[in-house]
Amino acid sequence: MSNGGREGVGEGGRGAGWGRQVQGRGGMRCGGEVDTALGCLLRREWDQPPSEMRPPGSVPIKDYAIETPLEILPNSEGRYEVQIKFDMDTPVAAINFVLKEEETGAWFQHKGRDFRIPLSGSSDGGVPFGATEDIGVWPGDLGQLKKHEGSNAQPQETIPGGKGLSGKHISGFYQEFQIIKSEYTHNFVTVTVKRDNETHKRRVEFDTDIPGEVIIHWGVCRDNNMTWEIPPEPHPPTTRIFRQKALQTLLQAKADGRGNYLSFLLDAEYSGLFFVLKLDEYTWLRNLDNGSDFFISLTRMEQRGSTQDPGKVEPQKVDKPSQPDGIISDIRNLVVGLSSRRGQRAKNKVLQEDILQEIERLAAEAYSIFRSPTIDSVEASVDLDDQSIVKPACSGTGSGFEILCQGFNWESHKSGKWYVELGKKAKELSSLGFTIVWSPPPTDSVSPEGYMPRDLYNLNSRYGTMDELKELVKIFHEADIKVLGDAVLNHRCAQFQNNNGVWNIFGGRMNWDDRAVVADDPHFQGRGNKSSGDNFHAAPNIDHSQEFVRNDLKEWLCWMRKEVGYDGWRLDFVRGFWGGYVKDYLEASEPYFAVGEYWDSLSYTYGEMDYNQDAHRQRIVDWINATNGTAGAFDVTTKGILHAALERSEYWRLSDEKGKPPGVLGWWPSRAVTFIENHDTGSTQGHWRFPYGMELQGYAYILTHPGTPAVFYDHIFSHLQPEIAKFINIRQRQKIHCRSKIKILKAERSLYAAEIDEKLIMKIGSEHFEPSGPQNWIVAAEGQEYKIWEVSS
């Protein structure tokens, strides 16, 4: 079996995860190690091939596949091959396989499914005979599939007559696949639009840090009809018409060599500007938010603030959040990340449909009407002026100004009246500035803490009764605080045993049988499909690929929203199931805010934490991508890096190689929920306790930075409360939000300092630091190894 496609294959090791299909076996399975990463389901079951079929170097993967390294062919310009030998009378019906690039961790599949080579003449559910198809690649664990055209390989031999292939062995088979690879880089382009007082036109200015030759393909539209149009001459220098669809302009190199820029005038009649960037014949840069073209609204310029201050926006009231053009038009300065797609057969086609319609820049959130599943990590930054106009445009991600309080610890269940006790603190929490409280798991549970749920419709728990829970939510709503329910969707404890004595039969309103349990959980004998995530071995892991399971869970979440009054969800152990299912649940229940717990280990080498934690935060971002950005995630990466920075006086860790925050908040701040402690890491469990005595340094960091900060209950009601309250007050006074702009000033051994939104500077660490510059900075908070300044008004 050889890798027939050359495109996108470079030097370095390759591997293939593959397995066999035995005739007559059914079920729905996904083989190889990519079943969790991709969440796909096939109509045939994987099994490990017999030993005589396994090439040298093959390694078993779990119990249903093997991994085999491909060998580079001599004088082949980067072609790789593996040979699999088998007897013509083999009972193996087909070979299923996927490819993995070891250097990048990219997985290659065929149209979102595994490759399948039939050995017994049946191509059902697999790759068709005689056709040449393109495939897509997932960067890391998840990315964009890309379909291309124009292949011309022919089969060497097919079954005579072409009438049905069942039960016949293949004497010859040839198929070629082109591998199109997407890679992601992080750069910025700043687009500034302002009125030109001399010409009464609009001046558009592009500024980017991308080095080398950069070409912009651009066009305009009228009346927000989202249709590309070429404006009449005069055009900027070095501009030519590209295929009668767009203008192509070469950006000018900056004098200092650090990127490129462009400035030109547009008539005031145009309502929007489209653009993409081109680096070379094969490399196009598009918007990370949706993988499509950039769109900048040009309307209502006359209603904005001073044209001499492009960094400041005078916001306009928007009646309906479903009108994206009205919100976008209030943006003056858009700083966005770019996605680089590198492919040997990339098309020079300008997309005219499915343009991202960002409808909440003023709410500091990236929302869209049509959102692609290829959202990556770097986001736009905007300046907000008036918090009072913030309106969430769609569910799941709030307004951008949330400050979250975890309203319990590991021992809170012991009183049996926690809902009553917490309700008494609602006014105090509101006065401290909290806008959301995360309440404990509400359901009947085998464990008193609530994380081993059983009957999901029974809301009488160790924390209190259902009536007390509803009263708690009402009390917090009266205090202008929204309430998150802790939803445990990954696993569920059964009420009954099967014939083998295994607990996998459920009762209550959701009376599922063992089809609701994943098949690869070794403890619970499930008859469902293999898990789309990591197994939680203490309870039956739920198979979310089953439609009846998803329908029941969506109905339950909607019932909780209506019956209890929850405003959103904290989602437990989301590593256990594909984020695409979370998307379905959130679209059905329409929460105001949702956050997932994706917690796994950071990267270490010989016991020392690595400086580069991109792989760790990428896994979290991949999960958020899978939800289509409908939920945020706890920024475990930032917590871990804060641990090392403070404990070891290694504050240089708090800046990544690009000078950005090294956690999720450095890549996708509006989806990063930052924290330093919770009921698992602290409290009486203490699984990963924050460095003792340094908690205020941690809170000085997360409460001044982008992202949505979360404060632990034990810290709020302790000697730390006065300073935490001061930090929250500063954040709200300066209107810091989840997508505030950050400039790291110092990241050294004993000092970290940063400026946020040009109106707040903070520092942590033992080394002395004072802000400089023309602004008059005054001290707003100060303590042991932390200090915060505000601009004097």
GROMACS .gro file of C-alpha atoms in nm, residues 219-410:
model
  192
  219GLY     CA    1  -1.325   4.471  -0.348
  220VAL     CA    2  -1.617   4.675  -0.215
  221CYS     CA    3  -1.991   4.634  -0.175
  222ARG     CA    4  -2.292   4.864  -0.163
  223ASP     CA    5  -2.578   4.861   0.087
  224ASN     CA    6  -2.426   4.568   0.275
  225ASN     CA    7  -2.535   4.325   0.003
  226MET     CA    8  -2.216   4.122   0.063
  227THR     CA    9  -2.139   4.103  -0.311
  228TRP     CA   10  -1.788   4.185  -0.434
  229GLU     CA   11  -1.759   4.485  -0.667
  230ILE     CA   12  -1.458   4.655  -0.828
  231PRO     CA   13  -1.451   5.030  -0.755
  232PRO     CA   14  -1.373   5.264  -1.046
  233GLU     CA   15  -1.032   5.424  -1.095
  234PRO     CA   16  -0.815   5.578  -0.964
  235HIS     CA   17  -0.671   5.274  -0.788
  236PRO     CA   18  -0.365   5.256  -0.563
  237PRO     CA   19  -0.027   5.215  -0.735
  238THR     CA   20   0.073   4.861  -0.843
  239THR     CA   21  -0.296   4.766  -0.873
  240ARG     CA   22  -0.440   4.546  -1.145
  241ILE     CA   23  -0.778   4.384  -1.204
  242PHE     CA   24  -0.782   4.018  -1.114
  243ARG     CA   25  -1.017   3.800  -1.325
  244GLN     CA   26  -1.275   4.080  -1.339
  245LYS     CA   27  -1.370   3.996  -0.981
  246ALA     CA   28  -1.130   4.186  -0.758
  247LEU     CA   29  -0.843   4.431  -0.746
  248GLN     CA   30  -0.493   4.305  -0.676
  249THR     CA   31  -0.259   4.550  -0.503
  250LEU     CA   32   0.098   4.499  -0.381
  251LEU     CA   33   0.148   4.635  -0.029
  252GLN     CA   34   0.446   4.863   0.027
  253ALA     CA   35   0.730   4.758   0.255
  254LYS     CA   36   0.772   4.960   0.574
  255ALA     CA   37   1.088   5.166   0.607
  256ASP     CA   38   1.201   4.966   0.911
  257GLY     CA   39   1.149   4.636   0.729
  258ARG     CA   40   0.893   4.513   0.982
  259GLY     CA   41   0.602   4.432   0.757
  260ASN     CA   42   0.401   4.617   0.495
  261TYR     CA   43   0.140   4.891   0.462
  262LEU     CA   44  -0.104   5.046   0.215
  263SER     CA   45  -0.318   5.361   0.212
  264PHE     CA   46  -0.586   5.464  -0.038
  265LEU     CA   47  -0.913   5.656  -0.071
  266LEU     CA   48  -1.263   5.516  -0.130
  267ASP     CA   49  -1.582   5.696  -0.224
  268ALA     CA   50  -1.831   5.734   0.058
  269GLU     CA   51  -2.101   5.546  -0.135
  270TYR     CA   52  -1.958   5.205  -0.046
  271SER     CA   53  -2.079   5.026   0.263
  272GLY     CA   54  -1.818   4.753   0.298
  273LEU     CA   55  -1.468   4.637   0.206
  274PHE     CA   56  -1.371   4.274   0.138
  275PHE     CA   57  -1.016   4.149   0.126
  276VAL     CA   58  -0.785   3.850   0.142
  277LEU     CA   59  -0.406   3.847   0.141
  278LYS     CA   60  -0.179   3.651  -0.087
  279LEU     CA   61   0.185   3.570  -0.007
  280ASP     CA   62   0.274   3.351  -0.303
  281GLU     CA   63   0.114   3.124  -0.561
  282TYR     CA   64   0.004   2.872  -0.300
  283THR     CA   65  -0.047   3.076   0.017
  284TRP     CA   66  -0.362   3.270   0.093
  285LEU     CA   67  -0.446   3.436   0.423
  286ARG     CA   68  -0.805   3.459   0.539
  287ASN     CA   69  -0.997   3.536   0.852
  288LEU     CA   70  -0.944   3.288   1.136
  289ASP     CA   71  -1.293   3.350   1.274
  290ASN     CA   72  -1.458   3.166   0.988
  291GLY     CA   73  -1.196   3.071   0.731
  292SER     CA   74  -1.350   3.312   0.483
  293ASP     CA   75  -1.274   3.660   0.348
  294PHE     CA   76  -1.228   3.960   0.573
  295PHE     CA   77  -1.512   4.211   0.575
  296ILE     CA   78  -1.485   4.568   0.707
  297SER     CA   79  -1.799   4.778   0.730
  298LEU     CA   80  -1.762   5.136   0.606
  299THR     CA   81  -2.109   5.266   0.688
  300ARG     CA   82  -2.208   5.544   0.929
  301MET     CA   83  -1.859   5.692   0.944
  302GLU     CA   84  -2.012   6.033   0.996
  303GLN     CA   85  -2.167   5.915   1.324
  304ARG     CA   86  -1.839   5.813   1.485
  305GLY     CA   87  -1.598   6.000   1.707
  306SER     CA   88  -1.304   6.217   1.611
  307THR     CA   89  -1.128   6.111   1.294
  308GLN     CA   90  -0.802   6.213   1.456
  309ASP     CA   91  -0.834   5.927   1.705
  310PRO     CA   92  -0.874   5.604   1.514
  311GLY     CA   93  -0.827   5.394   1.828
  312LYS     CA   94  -1.142   5.529   1.991
  313VAL     CA   95  -1.494   5.432   1.891
  314GLU     CA   96  -1.811   5.619   1.967
  315PRO     CA   97  -2.061   5.334   1.991
  316GLN     CA   98  -2.405   5.347   1.838
  317LYS     CA   99  -2.717   5.190   1.981
  318VAL     CA  100  -2.831   4.879   1.793
  319ASP     CA  101  -3.191   4.774   1.822
  320LYS     CA  102  -3.162   4.419   1.696
  321PRO     CA  103  -2.853   4.199   1.739
  322SER     CA  104  -2.955   4.017   1.421
  323GLN     CA  105  -2.842   4.320   1.219
  324PRO     CA  106  -2.467   4.262   1.199
  325ASP     CA  107  -2.396   4.557   0.975
  326GLY     CA  108  -2.521   4.799   1.237
  327ILE     CA  109  -2.282   4.665   1.498
  328ILE     CA  110  -1.987   4.619   1.266
  329SER     CA  111  -2.019   4.976   1.145
  330ASP     CA  112  -1.916   5.101   1.488
  331ILE     CA  113  -1.570   4.956   1.455
  332ARG     CA  114  -1.290   5.191   1.370
  333ASN     CA  115  -0.983   4.980   1.417
  334LEU     CA  116  -0.997   4.607   1.356
  335VAL     CA  117  -0.700   4.394   1.453
  336VAL     CA  118  -0.745   4.039   1.342
  337GLY     CA  119  -0.549   3.716   1.323
  338LEU     CA  120  -0.481   3.555   0.992
  339SER     CA  121  -0.499   3.194   0.885
  340SER     CA  122  -0.243   3.073   0.635
  341ARG     CA  123  -0.355   2.793   0.409
  342ARG     CA  124  -0.066   2.636   0.227
  343GLY     CA  125  -0.152   2.389  -0.050
  344GLN     CA  126   0.004   2.295  -0.381
  345ARG     CA  127  -0.337   2.316  -0.550
  346ALA     CA  128  -0.488   2.609  -0.368
  347LYS     CA  129  -0.752   2.780  -0.580
  348ASN     CA  130  -0.739   3.149  -0.665
  349LYS     CA  131  -1.112   3.171  -0.614
  350VAL     CA  132  -1.255   3.467  -0.430
  351LEU     CA  133  -1.535   3.350  -0.206
  352GLN     CA  134  -1.852   3.551  -0.247
  353GLU     CA  135  -2.079   3.367  -0.009
  354ASP     CA  136  -2.077   3.265   0.356
  355ILE     CA  137  -1.893   3.581   0.455
  356LEU     CA  138  -1.844   3.615   0.826
  357GLN     CA  139  -2.098   3.860   0.965
  358GLU     CA  140  -1.945   3.961   1.293
  359ILE     CA  141  -2.218   4.109   1.500
  360GLU     CA  142  -2.072   4.182   1.839
  361ARG     CA  143  -1.748   4.371   1.815
  362LEU     CA  144  -1.883   4.631   2.055
  363ALA     CA  145  -1.975   4.357   2.300
  364ALA     CA  146  -1.616   4.233   2.281
  365GLU     CA  147  -1.726   3.902   2.131
  366ALA     CA  148  -1.679   3.740   1.794
  367TYR     CA  149  -2.018   3.622   1.683
  368SER     CA  150  -2.134   3.527   1.337
  369ILE     CA  151  -2.450   3.428   1.154
  370PHE     CA  152  -2.269   3.165   0.949
  371ARG     CA  153  -1.975   3.020   1.140
  372SER     CA  154  -1.734   2.765   1.000
  373PRO     CA  155  -1.589   2.488   1.220
  374THR     CA  156  -1.237   2.608   1.136
  375ILE     CA  157  -1.220   2.890   1.388
  376ASP     CA  158  -0.863   2.920   1.505
  377SER     CA  159  -0.702   3.101   1.790
  378VAL     CA  160  -0.609   3.466   1.735
  379GLU     CA  161  -0.889   3.717   1.747
  380ALA     CA  162  -0.965   4.076   1.671
  381SER     CA  163  -0.917   4.348   1.929
  382VAL     CA  164  -1.147   4.644   1.962
  383ASP     CA  165  -1.187   4.940   2.190
  384LEU     CA  166  -1.516   4.975   2.375
  385ASP     CA  167  -1.649   5.295   2.517
  386ASP     CA  168  -1.982   5.225   2.679
  387GLN     CA  169  -2.051   4.905   2.870
  388SER     CA  170  -2.419   4.991   2.898
  389ILE     CA  171  -2.483   4.911   2.532
  390VAL     CA  172  -2.347   4.557   2.552
  391LYS     CA  173  -2.595   4.303   2.422
  392PRO     CA  174  -2.508   3.940   2.355
  393ALA     CA  175  -2.585   3.863   1.991
  394CYS     CA  176  -2.606   3.488   2.034
  395SER     CA  177  -2.595   3.242   2.316
  396GLY     CA  178  -2.302   3.088   2.498
  397THR     CA  179  -2.042   3.360   2.528
  398GLY     CA  180  -2.200   3.644   2.720
  399SER     CA  181  -2.125   4.012   2.682
  400GLY     CA  182  -1.751   4.011   2.738
  401PHE     CA  183  -1.763   4.187   3.075
  402GLU     CA  184  -1.848   3.884   3.289
  403ILE     CA  185  -1.672   3.819   3.619
  404LEU     CA  186  -1.745   3.468   3.740
  405CYS     CA  187  -1.767   3.342   4.097
  406GLN     CA  188  -1.748   2.971   4.174
  407GLY     CA  189  -2.019   2.945   4.434
  408PHE     CA  190  -1.908   2.631   4.623
  409ASN     CA  191  -1.612   2.415   4.722
  410TRP     CA  192  -1.560   2.041   4.767
   0.00000   0.00000   0.00000
